[in-house]
XYZ file of C-alpha atoms in Angstrom:
699
model
C -42.318 -45.971 -16.599
C -39.901 -48.470 -17.487
C -37.010 -49.881 -15.207
C -33.768 -48.475 -15.683
C -31.366 -49.911 -18.344
C -29.198 -51.623 -15.745
C -32.068 -53.372 -13.717
C -33.101 -56.816 -14.677
C -35.737 -59.423 -13.546
C -34.364 -62.706 -12.276
C -36.490 -65.928 -11.570
C -35.233 -67.370 -8.434
C -37.308 -70.781 -7.350
C -36.404 -72.755 -4.353
C -37.842 -76.234 -3.048
C -41.137 -75.986 -1.507
C -42.123 -72.807 -2.483
C -43.334 -70.847 -5.733
C -40.636 -69.144 -8.376
C -40.406 -65.439 -7.567
C -39.540 -62.263 -10.149
C -37.333 -60.231 -8.556
C -35.739 -56.991 -9.810
C -31.995 -57.101 -9.205
C -28.797 -54.486 -10.438
C -26.977 -56.561 -12.904
C -23.818 -56.041 -10.627
C -26.042 -57.822 -8.379
C -26.954 -60.737 -10.285
C -22.839 -61.327 -11.079
C -22.701 -61.663 -7.289
C -25.384 -63.900 -7.061
C -24.407 -66.245 -10.502
C -20.698 -66.658 -9.013
C -22.181 -67.787 -5.755
C -24.384 -70.685 -7.798
C -22.868 -73.917 -8.526
C -22.347 -74.292 -11.918
C -23.620 -70.957 -12.457
C -22.062 -70.612 -16.293
C -24.845 -72.859 -17.202
C -27.598 -70.382 -16.110
C -29.190 -67.787 -18.524
C -30.871 -65.055 -17.488
C -33.385 -62.603 -19.569
C -34.703 -58.948 -19.224
C -38.398 -58.494 -19.065
C -38.567 -57.457 -22.329
C -35.123 -57.813 -23.901
C -32.862 -60.608 -25.376
C -31.576 -63.502 -23.260
C -27.801 -62.623 -21.611
C -25.654 -65.672 -20.174
C -24.072 -65.154 -16.628
C -20.505 -64.440 -18.444
C -22.182 -61.396 -21.026
C -23.769 -60.108 -17.588
C -20.694 -60.005 -15.947
C -18.844 -58.675 -18.838
C -21.595 -55.992 -18.806
C -20.542 -55.381 -15.164
C -17.120 -54.858 -15.658
C -17.779 -52.410 -18.467
C -19.724 -50.274 -16.463
C -17.113 -50.753 -13.413
C -14.406 -49.450 -15.997
C -16.469 -46.682 -17.343
C -16.927 -45.272 -14.170
C -13.586 -45.539 -12.845
C -12.534 -43.637 -15.946
C -14.540 -41.122 -15.332
C -13.628 -40.438 -11.737
C -9.638 -40.487 -12.948
C -10.437 -37.924 -15.032
C -11.998 -35.802 -12.265
C -10.635 -32.642 -10.601
C -10.883 -33.732 -7.331
C -7.613 -35.222 -5.698
C -9.184 -37.242 -3.460
C -11.802 -39.023 -5.800
C -8.918 -39.345 -8.111
C -6.970 -40.965 -5.784
C -9.749 -43.517 -4.410
C -10.311 -44.230 -8.104
C -6.759 -45.011 -8.489
C -6.625 -47.175 -5.604
C -9.601 -49.212 -6.521
C -8.013 -49.134 -10.370
C -5.138 -50.907 -9.101
C -6.768 -53.966 -7.361
C -9.680 -54.384 -10.220
C -6.962 -54.100 -13.445
C -5.633 -58.158 -12.474
C -8.798 -59.399 -13.613
C -8.698 -59.905 -17.114
C -12.175 -59.181 -18.112
C -12.283 -55.839 -16.216
C -8.711 -54.892 -17.860
C -9.945 -56.168 -21.491
C -13.216 -53.536 -21.043
C -10.587 -50.893 -19.094
C -8.104 -51.006 -22.309
C -11.296 -50.544 -25.089
C -12.003 -47.519 -23.349
C -8.339 -46.110 -23.591
C -7.712 -46.309 -20.470
C -3.964 -47.397 -20.891
C -3.595 -43.907 -22.877
C -5.320 -42.210 -20.202
C -2.927 -43.684 -17.382
C 0.459 -42.937 -19.522
C -0.575 -39.055 -19.937
C -1.110 -39.237 -16.141
C 2.691 -40.348 -15.466
C 3.688 -38.099 -18.398
C 2.133 -34.731 -17.119
C 3.581 -35.589 -13.788
C 6.736 -33.946 -13.507
C 5.156 -31.231 -11.259
C 4.121 -33.436 -8.361
C 5.597 -33.283 -5.077
C 6.631 -36.494 -4.117
C 6.964 -35.211 -0.408
C 3.147 -34.717 -0.876
C 1.219 -38.178 0.716
C -1.529 -37.970 -1.955
C 0.630 -36.905 -4.820
C 2.861 -40.127 -4.193
C -0.004 -42.465 -3.508
C -1.922 -41.790 -6.683
C 1.493 -41.755 -8.664
C 2.231 -45.423 -7.557
C -1.513 -46.795 -7.560
C -1.415 -45.271 -11.021
C 2.025 -47.276 -12.033
C 0.692 -50.477 -10.294
C -2.717 -50.249 -12.438
C -0.568 -49.661 -15.627
C 1.878 -52.732 -14.920
C -1.327 -54.859 -14.005
C -3.145 -53.850 -17.337
C -0.090 -54.160 -19.314
C 0.752 -57.194 -18.057
C -2.073 -59.383 -19.367
C -0.415 -58.826 -22.980
C -3.623 -57.402 -24.374
C -1.605 -54.145 -26.076
C 2.026 -54.198 -27.247
C 4.610 -52.682 -25.207
C 5.856 -51.096 -28.303
C 3.135 -48.221 -28.135
C 4.749 -46.637 -25.164
C 6.018 -43.310 -25.712
C 9.158 -42.146 -24.773
C 8.081 -39.183 -22.863
C 6.691 -42.130 -20.415
C 10.338 -43.786 -20.487
C 11.924 -40.944 -19.809
C 9.729 -40.120 -16.997
C 9.818 -43.886 -15.297
C 13.456 -43.593 -15.858
C 13.568 -40.451 -13.879
C 11.557 -42.106 -11.134
C 14.113 -44.677 -10.816
C 17.336 -42.357 -11.356
C 15.933 -39.754 -8.888
C 17.561 -39.984 -5.191
C 14.607 -38.709 -3.288
C 11.790 -41.037 -4.919
C 9.154 -42.951 -2.534
C 9.897 -46.627 -2.294
C 6.689 -47.941 -3.595
C 7.306 -45.697 -6.652
C 10.455 -46.586 -7.166
C 9.733 -50.359 -7.252
C 6.980 -49.977 -9.732
C 9.386 -47.953 -11.832
C 12.182 -50.441 -11.729
C 9.292 -53.476 -12.639
C 7.893 -51.046 -15.429
C 11.238 -50.714 -16.899
C 12.067 -54.384 -16.599
C 9.195 -55.287 -18.692
C 9.898 -53.036 -21.010
C 13.219 -54.486 -21.572
C 11.848 -58.213 -21.851
C 8.937 -57.583 -23.884
C 9.940 -55.228 -26.521
C 13.375 -55.162 -28.506
C 12.862 -51.380 -29.310
C 12.267 -49.980 -25.799
C 15.546 -52.108 -24.861
C 17.475 -49.357 -26.652
C 15.704 -46.590 -25.294
C 15.541 -47.907 -21.382
C 19.041 -48.357 -21.914
C 19.743 -45.148 -22.608
C 18.096 -43.570 -19.801
C 18.967 -45.977 -16.973
C 22.472 -47.443 -17.290
C 24.209 -50.342 -15.170
C 26.291 -47.967 -13.452
C 23.044 -45.659 -12.024
C 21.077 -48.640 -11.013
C 24.642 -49.687 -8.415
C 23.306 -46.778 -6.311
C 20.236 -48.915 -5.913
C 21.925 -52.453 -4.552
C 23.381 -50.590 -1.776
C 20.231 -49.641 0.001
C 18.880 -51.624 3.276
C 15.309 -52.674 1.390
C 16.082 -56.042 -0.164
C 12.775 -55.378 -2.568
C 14.413 -52.624 -3.934
C 18.101 -54.017 -4.530
C 15.635 -57.464 -5.851
C 14.048 -54.908 -8.655
C 17.393 -53.565 -8.942
C 18.940 -56.739 -10.204
C 16.420 -57.797 -12.267
C 16.347 -54.594 -14.302
C 20.161 -55.120 -14.524
C 19.727 -59.007 -15.768
C 17.332 -57.978 -18.304
C 19.636 -55.227 -19.660
C 22.227 -57.682 -19.598
C 20.283 -60.764 -21.249
C 18.719 -58.363 -23.992
C 21.727 -56.291 -24.942
C 22.585 -57.156 -28.711
C 26.241 -59.018 -29.036
C 27.861 -55.433 -30.191
C 26.969 -54.531 -26.716
C 27.406 -57.707 -24.349
C 31.008 -57.462 -24.133
C 30.781 -53.877 -22.816
C 28.219 -54.792 -20.390
C 29.914 -57.828 -19.251
C 32.875 -55.852 -18.372
C 30.773 -53.343 -16.346
C 29.525 -56.516 -14.642
C 32.915 -57.769 -14.265
C 33.933 -54.738 -12.486
C 35.434 -55.592 -8.723
C 33.309 -52.520 -7.440
C 30.033 -54.044 -8.616
C 30.855 -57.381 -7.423
C 31.868 -56.061 -3.969
C 28.567 -53.897 -3.829
C 26.472 -57.199 -4.769
C 28.677 -59.411 -2.177
C 28.608 -56.762 1.127
C 25.191 -55.496 0.493
C 23.128 -58.146 -0.442
C 24.801 -61.757 -0.442
C 26.383 -60.847 3.130
C 23.720 -58.453 4.286
C 22.271 -58.204 7.544
C 18.829 -59.788 6.111
C 18.399 -63.555 4.856
C 18.265 -64.026 1.326
C 14.227 -64.308 -0.299
C 13.452 -66.283 -2.838
C 13.185 -64.228 -5.182
C 16.278 -62.273 -4.618
C 17.867 -65.766 -5.012
C 16.774 -66.287 -8.400
C 17.889 -62.903 -9.614
C 21.494 -63.796 -8.170
C 21.111 -66.865 -9.496
C 20.277 -65.425 -13.411
C 23.134 -63.094 -12.702
C 25.291 -65.947 -12.122
C 23.997 -67.849 -15.424
C 24.427 -64.919 -17.526
C 28.139 -64.174 -16.383
C 29.075 -67.718 -16.879
C 27.620 -67.538 -20.597
C 30.163 -64.941 -21.379
C 32.427 -68.332 -21.444
C 29.754 -69.831 -24.124
C 31.987 -68.029 -26.916
C 35.624 -69.452 -26.125
C 34.125 -72.585 -25.431
C 32.359 -73.305 -29.165
C 35.439 -71.744 -30.776
C 37.993 -74.724 -32.218
C 41.753 -73.998 -32.038
C 43.217 -73.275 -35.535
C 46.253 -75.400 -35.744
C 47.735 -72.676 -38.278
C 47.087 -69.512 -36.086
C 50.520 -68.853 -34.711
C 49.417 -66.397 -31.791
C 47.153 -69.522 -30.487
C 50.223 -72.262 -30.800
C 52.245 -69.758 -29.084
C 49.871 -70.088 -26.075
C 50.848 -74.174 -25.974
C 54.565 -73.464 -26.331
C 54.093 -70.923 -22.924
C 53.224 -73.566 -21.327
C 56.018 -76.180 -22.335
C 58.115 -73.445 -21.309
C 56.949 -72.479 -17.804
C 57.060 -76.008 -17.148
C 60.314 -77.028 -18.208
C 62.687 -73.960 -19.088
C 63.529 -71.184 -17.126
C 63.751 -68.360 -19.728
C 61.241 -67.506 -22.780
C 63.008 -68.593 -26.084
C 60.566 -68.804 -28.974
C 63.125 -68.527 -31.112
C 62.680 -71.350 -34.702
C 60.154 -72.669 -32.637
C 58.978 -74.769 -35.966
C 62.555 -76.056 -36.416
C 62.633 -77.319 -32.632
C 59.069 -78.803 -32.925
C 60.148 -82.534 -33.004
C 62.284 -81.698 -30.004
C 59.146 -80.850 -27.811
C 56.973 -83.860 -28.783
C 58.526 -85.539 -25.162
C 57.744 -82.708 -23.522
C 53.852 -82.513 -24.897
C 53.849 -85.964 -24.015
C 54.880 -85.109 -20.264
C 52.199 -82.238 -20.276
C 49.666 -84.749 -20.996
C 48.346 -84.391 -24.158
C 46.645 -86.839 -26.475
C 48.222 -85.402 -30.273
C 52.351 -85.148 -28.523
C 53.244 -84.044 -32.540
C 50.738 -81.333 -32.434
C 48.892 -80.482 -28.965
C 46.754 -78.096 -31.179
C 44.601 -80.894 -32.302
C 43.614 -81.813 -28.336
C 41.581 -78.273 -28.449
C 39.672 -78.808 -31.806
C 36.424 -80.216 -30.168
C 33.526 -78.254 -28.976
C 33.296 -77.758 -25.846
C 35.347 -76.818 -24.328
C 37.047 -75.758 -27.397
C 39.617 -72.938 -26.310
C 38.235 -72.059 -22.951
C 40.301 -75.393 -21.704
C 43.528 -73.495 -23.180
C 42.492 -70.234 -21.556
C 42.228 -72.241 -18.103
C 45.641 -73.817 -18.371
C 47.147 -70.657 -19.490
C 45.641 -69.035 -16.172
C 47.017 -71.829 -14.023
C 50.367 -71.691 -15.615
C 50.830 -67.774 -14.963
C 48.726 -66.989 -12.025
C 49.357 -69.948 -10.160
C 52.878 -71.279 -11.556
C 54.456 -73.049 -8.378
C 50.771 -75.044 -8.480
C 51.407 -75.761 -12.351
C 54.613 -77.028 -12.269
C 54.149 -79.147 -9.634
C 51.295 -81.119 -10.853
C 53.468 -81.642 -13.976
C 56.668 -82.448 -12.514
C 54.774 -84.840 -9.947
C 53.471 -86.979 -13.027
C 56.239 -86.720 -14.893
C 58.380 -88.475 -12.403
C 55.577 -91.506 -12.055
C 55.515 -94.926 -13.520
C 54.278 -94.295 -17.400
C 50.953 -96.539 -16.355
C 49.861 -94.237 -13.327
C 50.907 -90.802 -14.699
C 48.152 -88.545 -14.743
C 47.364 -86.665 -17.977
C 47.510 -82.888 -17.041
C 46.444 -81.882 -20.546
C 43.748 -84.176 -21.361
C 42.685 -83.942 -17.872
C 42.321 -80.193 -18.036
C 40.389 -80.632 -21.054
C 37.707 -83.275 -19.889
C 37.656 -80.787 -16.448
C 36.467 -77.900 -18.687
C 34.193 -79.374 -20.353
C 32.925 -81.104 -17.015
C 32.539 -77.747 -15.497
C 30.769 -76.100 -17.969
C 27.909 -78.733 -18.089
C 27.707 -78.621 -14.292
C 27.308 -74.849 -14.345
C 25.645 -74.876 -17.332
C 27.599 -72.693 -19.652
C 25.571 -71.326 -22.335
C 21.954 -72.211 -21.352
C 19.310 -69.749 -20.621
C 18.445 -69.681 -16.495
C 15.370 -71.466 -15.562
C 12.417 -69.648 -14.071
C 11.878 -70.674 -10.442
C 15.511 -71.957 -10.012
C 17.502 -69.852 -7.050
C 20.724 -72.138 -7.383
C 23.099 -69.281 -6.825
C 26.627 -70.021 -5.250
C 27.861 -67.154 -3.131
C 31.591 -68.151 -3.714
C 31.515 -66.996 -7.858
C 30.666 -63.497 -6.158
C 33.847 -63.478 -4.050
C 36.570 -63.317 -6.713
C 37.474 -61.237 -9.863
C 38.138 -64.528 -12.004
C 35.778 -66.903 -10.070
C 35.679 -69.054 -13.208
C 39.440 -69.601 -13.460
C 39.771 -70.001 -9.766
C 37.206 -72.583 -9.534
C 39.117 -74.510 -12.148
C 42.332 -74.474 -10.280
C 40.846 -75.623 -7.293
C 39.686 -78.557 -9.252
C 42.291 -79.642 -11.341
C 44.210 -80.022 -8.357
C 41.162 -81.864 -6.932
C 41.626 -84.084 -9.668
C 45.264 -85.094 -9.275
C 44.993 -85.751 -5.835
C 42.082 -87.875 -6.383
C 43.947 -89.676 -9.349
C 46.989 -90.706 -6.609
C 44.499 -92.104 -4.074
C 42.826 -94.154 -6.491
C 46.140 -95.336 -8.001
C 44.780 -95.243 -11.475
C 45.964 -95.422 -14.694
C 45.257 -94.776 -18.140
C 42.153 -97.288 -18.348
C 40.730 -95.603 -15.010
C 40.427 -92.192 -16.929
C 36.440 -92.275 -16.961
C 36.472 -93.665 -13.342
C 38.685 -90.624 -12.208
C 36.136 -88.061 -13.675
C 32.892 -89.667 -12.583
C 34.363 -89.495 -8.912
C 35.997 -85.908 -9.390
C 32.438 -85.169 -10.635
C 30.969 -86.205 -7.585
C 33.339 -84.839 -4.986
C 32.672 -81.219 -7.410
C 28.826 -81.289 -6.873
C 28.637 -82.873 -3.851
C 30.642 -79.594 -2.708
C 28.677 -77.383 -4.373
C 25.473 -78.556 -2.630
C 26.926 -77.505 0.699
C 27.296 -73.827 -0.856
C 30.586 -72.783 0.376
C 30.904 -69.162 0.653
C 34.490 -68.370 -0.698
C 37.195 -70.392 -2.586
C 38.939 -71.493 0.595
C 35.749 -72.749 2.303
C 35.453 -75.195 -1.347
C 38.946 -76.238 -0.557
C 37.930 -76.992 2.902
C 34.633 -79.006 1.347
C 36.861 -80.862 -0.893
C 39.411 -81.997 1.473
C 36.602 -83.644 3.226
C 35.278 -85.372 -0.156
C 38.567 -87.828 -0.531
C 38.341 -90.950 -2.058
C 37.410 -93.061 1.158
C 34.712 -91.026 1.849
C 33.203 -90.919 -1.652
C 33.102 -94.717 -1.446
C 31.714 -94.610 2.078
C 28.850 -92.165 0.918
C 28.442 -94.149 -2.128
C 28.351 -97.510 0.083
C 25.803 -96.021 2.037
C 23.390 -94.497 -0.369
C 23.305 -97.872 -1.876
C 22.461 -100.139 0.682
C 18.955 -100.587 -0.498
C 20.445 -101.299 -3.870
C 22.351 -104.756 -3.168
C 19.847 -106.782 -1.489
C 19.771 -110.767 -1.519
C 18.698 -111.749 -4.943
C 17.818 -115.384 -3.645
C 14.164 -116.376 -4.288
C 13.041 -116.496 -0.725
C 14.185 -112.544 -0.307
C 12.569 -111.833 -3.514
C 9.363 -113.606 -2.639
C 9.250 -111.613 0.824
C 9.962 -108.409 -1.146
C 6.630 -109.084 -2.810
C 4.359 -109.608 0.067
C 5.929 -106.745 1.450
C 5.429 -104.581 -1.467
C 1.323 -103.925 -1.880
C 1.732 -103.195 2.175
C 4.350 -100.326 1.707
C 2.798 -98.870 -1.813
C -0.605 -98.439 0.454
C 1.229 -96.671 2.858
C 2.837 -94.218 0.361
C -0.783 -93.809 -1.276
C -2.483 -92.662 2.478
C 0.535 -90.327 2.891
C 0.018 -88.728 -0.835
C -3.616 -88.316 0.097
C -3.311 -86.830 3.597
C -1.020 -84.170 2.130
C -3.630 -83.731 -1.053
C -6.250 -82.945 2.240
C -3.660 -80.534 3.820
C -3.578 -78.657 0.764
C -0.868 -76.858 -1.212
C -0.025 -73.110 -2.558
C 0.449 -72.755 -6.258
C 1.822 -69.810 -7.956
C -0.048 -68.207 -11.003
C 2.520 -67.373 -13.801
C 2.605 -64.019 -15.039
C 5.105 -62.135 -17.584
C 6.630 -61.096 -14.133
C 7.833 -63.232 -11.308
C 7.531 -60.771 -8.383
C 4.289 -59.714 -8.873
C 3.066 -62.683 -8.156
C -0.808 -64.155 -7.722
C -1.606 -67.445 -5.652
C -4.095 -69.966 -5.511
C -4.687 -72.708 -3.023
C -6.218 -76.199 -3.851
C -6.766 -79.340 -1.134
C -8.479 -82.680 -0.846
C -11.600 -82.494 1.278
C -11.763 -85.170 4.004
C -13.834 -87.797 2.564
C -11.495 -87.870 -0.597
C -14.272 -86.944 -2.752
C -14.079 -83.257 -3.755
C -10.736 -81.238 -5.176
C -11.544 -77.222 -3.221
C -9.529 -74.251 -4.823
C -9.706 -70.621 -5.196
C -7.530 -67.445 -5.351
C -5.537 -65.880 -2.253
C -4.231 -62.468 -2.236
C -0.612 -63.571 -0.884
C 0.935 -66.875 0.172
C -0.738 -68.764 3.005
C 1.320 -69.678 6.254
C -0.504 -72.635 6.880
C -3.864 -74.531 5.984
C -6.706 -72.646 4.027
C -10.361 -73.444 5.362
C -12.929 -75.029 3.201
C -14.885 -71.922 3.451
C -12.413 -69.889 1.782
C -12.211 -71.788 -1.662
C -15.146 -70.912 -3.641
C -14.242 -73.704 -6.706
C -14.525 -77.655 -6.277
C -14.073 -80.135 -8.754
C -16.072 -83.514 -7.703
C -13.164 -86.516 -8.251
C -16.076 -88.549 -9.905
C -16.297 -85.961 -12.764
C -12.002 -86.010 -13.288
C -11.218 -87.986 -16.539
C -7.613 -87.858 -16.550
C -4.312 -86.119 -15.089
C -2.251 -84.700 -17.809
C 1.653 -83.471 -17.377
C 4.541 -82.024 -19.398
C 3.758 -80.683 -22.609
C 0.160 -82.444 -22.764
C -1.080 -79.895 -20.493
C -2.798 -77.367 -22.290
C -1.269 -74.140 -20.314
C 2.253 -75.469 -21.490
C 0.883 -75.788 -25.647
C 0.240 -71.863 -25.733
C 2.567 -69.438 -27.296
C 4.354 -67.949 -24.199
C 7.652 -68.065 -23.069
C 7.025 -70.589 -20.868
C 6.576 -73.636 -23.726
C 10.462 -72.967 -24.098
C 11.078 -73.428 -20.345
C 12.169 -76.773 -19.405
C 12.148 -76.748 -15.861
C 8.258 -75.449 -15.973
C 7.235 -78.235 -18.227
C 8.592 -80.815 -15.422
C 6.656 -78.960 -12.910
C 3.281 -78.670 -14.464
C 0.176 -81.087 -14.419
C -3.585 -80.666 -15.382
C -6.675 -82.182 -14.389
C -9.166 -82.600 -17.252
C -12.866 -83.253 -15.810
C -16.139 -83.240 -17.476
C -17.478 -81.119 -19.352
C -13.836 -80.719 -21.439
C -12.713 -78.430 -18.790
C -9.231 -78.608 -17.012
C -7.505 -77.263 -14.108
C -3.886 -76.438 -14.784
C -1.044 -76.582 -11.964
C 2.648 -75.670 -11.908
C 3.977 -77.149 -8.854
C 6.369 -75.013 -6.858
C 9.337 -77.822 -6.804
C 9.794 -80.999 -7.806
C 8.546 -82.740 -4.559
C 5.012 -81.409 -4.648
C 5.096 -82.186 -8.468
C 5.173 -86.061 -7.498
C 2.688 -85.732 -4.495
C 0.101 -84.311 -6.141
C 0.548 -86.032 -9.575
C 0.888 -89.382 -7.514
C -2.311 -88.328 -5.154
C -4.469 -87.562 -8.100
C -3.552 -91.019 -9.745
C -4.121 -92.893 -6.571
C -7.616 -91.141 -6.390
C -8.683 -92.235 -10.086
C -7.002 -95.834 -9.168
C -4.072 -95.597 -11.056
C -0.233 -96.450 -10.757
C 1.683 -93.940 -9.000
C 4.788 -93.829 -11.022
C 6.470 -90.578 -9.827
C 10.434 -90.667 -9.038
C 9.248 -89.734 -5.460
C 6.992 -92.687 -5.000
C 10.422 -94.917 -6.683
C 12.575 -93.306 -3.694
C 10.286 -93.845 -1.152
C 9.294 -97.274 -1.971
C 13.226 -98.557 -2.044
C 13.519 -96.745 1.457
C 10.900 -98.222 3.275
C 11.348 -101.570 1.426
C 14.821 -101.578 2.377
C 13.431 -100.835 6.031
C 11.178 -103.176 6.215
C 13.217 -105.592 4.828
C 16.498 -105.114 7.383
C 13.665 -105.251 10.281
C 12.309 -108.650 9.367
C 15.917 -109.993 8.564
C 17.081 -108.894 11.701
C 17.185 -112.317 13.322
C 19.111 -113.852 10.427
C 22.156 -111.279 10.277
C 25.193 -112.958 9.361
C 23.141 -116.049 8.453
C 23.835 -117.061 4.723
C 20.359 -117.732 2.984
C 20.469 -120.431 0.295
C 19.431 -119.712 -3.175
C 16.433 -122.666 -3.011
C 14.987 -124.348 0.371
C 16.721 -127.476 1.574
C 15.335 -130.611 -0.077
C 13.040 -132.416 1.722
C 14.827 -135.559 3.310
C 13.724 -139.347 2.460
C 11.224 -141.190 4.268
C 12.690 -143.542 6.666
C 12.279 -147.223 6.142
C 10.386 -147.638 9.750
C 9.372 -145.885 12.496
C 10.275 -147.877 15.084
C 12.176 -144.883 16.865
C 9.083 -143.394 17.941
C 8.748 -143.240 21.429
C 5.531 -144.451 22.792
C 3.909 -142.469 25.650
C 1.569 -145.017 26.819
């Protein structure tokens, strides 16, 4: 009788023994093949059939598993179906399995299970688990991008939205439902409108008031997705919703100031929300002022009136325009005759005028004090309020990246922007007072304008880096960063940059530098031996997959392998199934040269991901692709790999470490010469004496 169709005969040979022909199940062959080094180079042949390569057999094995799981899912037994869905949720992350399962109409089967689930009792553990595993598998399968999200039916969307809007739903079901809705919005323009109708921002607010930070994160992520994909006609409507004090207060009190520390993913979603909120300023930032628009010119008249007049009197304004020239000069406009021309450059456009009007109306005393204080100074020392306000608005737009899309992986949100309904305007008001104060401390003149703006930018960026939790805390931070403190910090940070330039010092540096570079090289290689965890990028950040890579202790092999979760420490070599000999590595590619950055995906447009991407090209024409978790790990790995290949370590971190260590070593070696002037050239050798009669004869 012939053997079953899924049984193959494998010839196995090992040193010191004859080859043996063994019958094995195809799946067992797959397990065996992946344990062999370079298994993709082997081919297996049926006893009386065609030759099959390992990858082909692996595909057959996955197809068989997919077929069996699909049959079990469609069975009538609840326990059997539950076990099948649990197994499917694990296997769906594999691209080969996902392809086979989807080709068997598996997505449609899962969708029908969800659509017919209105009668399920969520208080039942079996039904709740079954639905959770179904949604997990569905999300994993769709995440491979094999089929389009546009194929999703309206009844499926309504069912998923129902889980989100229903008050008593299991946490795992709610998490997956929120994630599915977010993926729909991000991956399909047509589905956005359907999801937006079923799940509004107002309905999602309730999920921000729970104690589970994962649910809060998923809810904010969906809100961000709805905001990001909203068409222009709905953008302002959503903006007004996001700007409501009720929503801001909930995020501030239940998320930012909650009892639990903010995790990385939540920090990222808060950063995205912050960016999207500030991007609402882009329209005004890129709008030029129309000098012929009377309503816009009236705003400038209002600024003049608040500063110099007690009552509003716009009657005959055009006739009195010449009389206002002096006032416009005192207000600090560049164009005294027609200040409207100062707002024709974009950025900052009309946004600067909006900020000035807010200061004049809401903080009237501060506005009047700044204007009158400068008008009473000498002409050469007066701080031009109008020009400063315009340039400051442009600077703040650059610092907060107004108009730019959020960066993947960035967590740089500022809690203070969630503490006030008009946070942007209040931020401007604080900074314009800082600018006026710094101008006085520097005793600046009109020629020093750019220098003052550089100091103010440094003050603001240093204060923001301290993450003040409120506008009042920002004021306190800025008070401690006066001009004298900035000079002190600059001098402290510039210590290594102002070393002596005399030839003896330069020669000493040249002798020390190879030792320092060797020390940096050893540090890089030691870090590679410890290894690092890298994230596999997909369509969604929260459903993360990880892999680990480390260098062998003898610096000859790179070991790597997949992980289920981010490790807490070093991963043993035994758990890393794949390896690359260092001798096989041809080169290290970075940025846009990396193969995984050339693919047509959203990552291609993400500047930050491009800056963290690198690849190892090794024989035979294979690549191992990385995306570092941060800039530090990127520099460590690219430097270490270059050092292994005998190439120069050229990262910013190496240059920084080299400067720091060189400065320390130079100061230590020159410690005994402190306060002694080192000449530019060695002293001349004196002439030979005419006689040596002055020598003493010891004999």
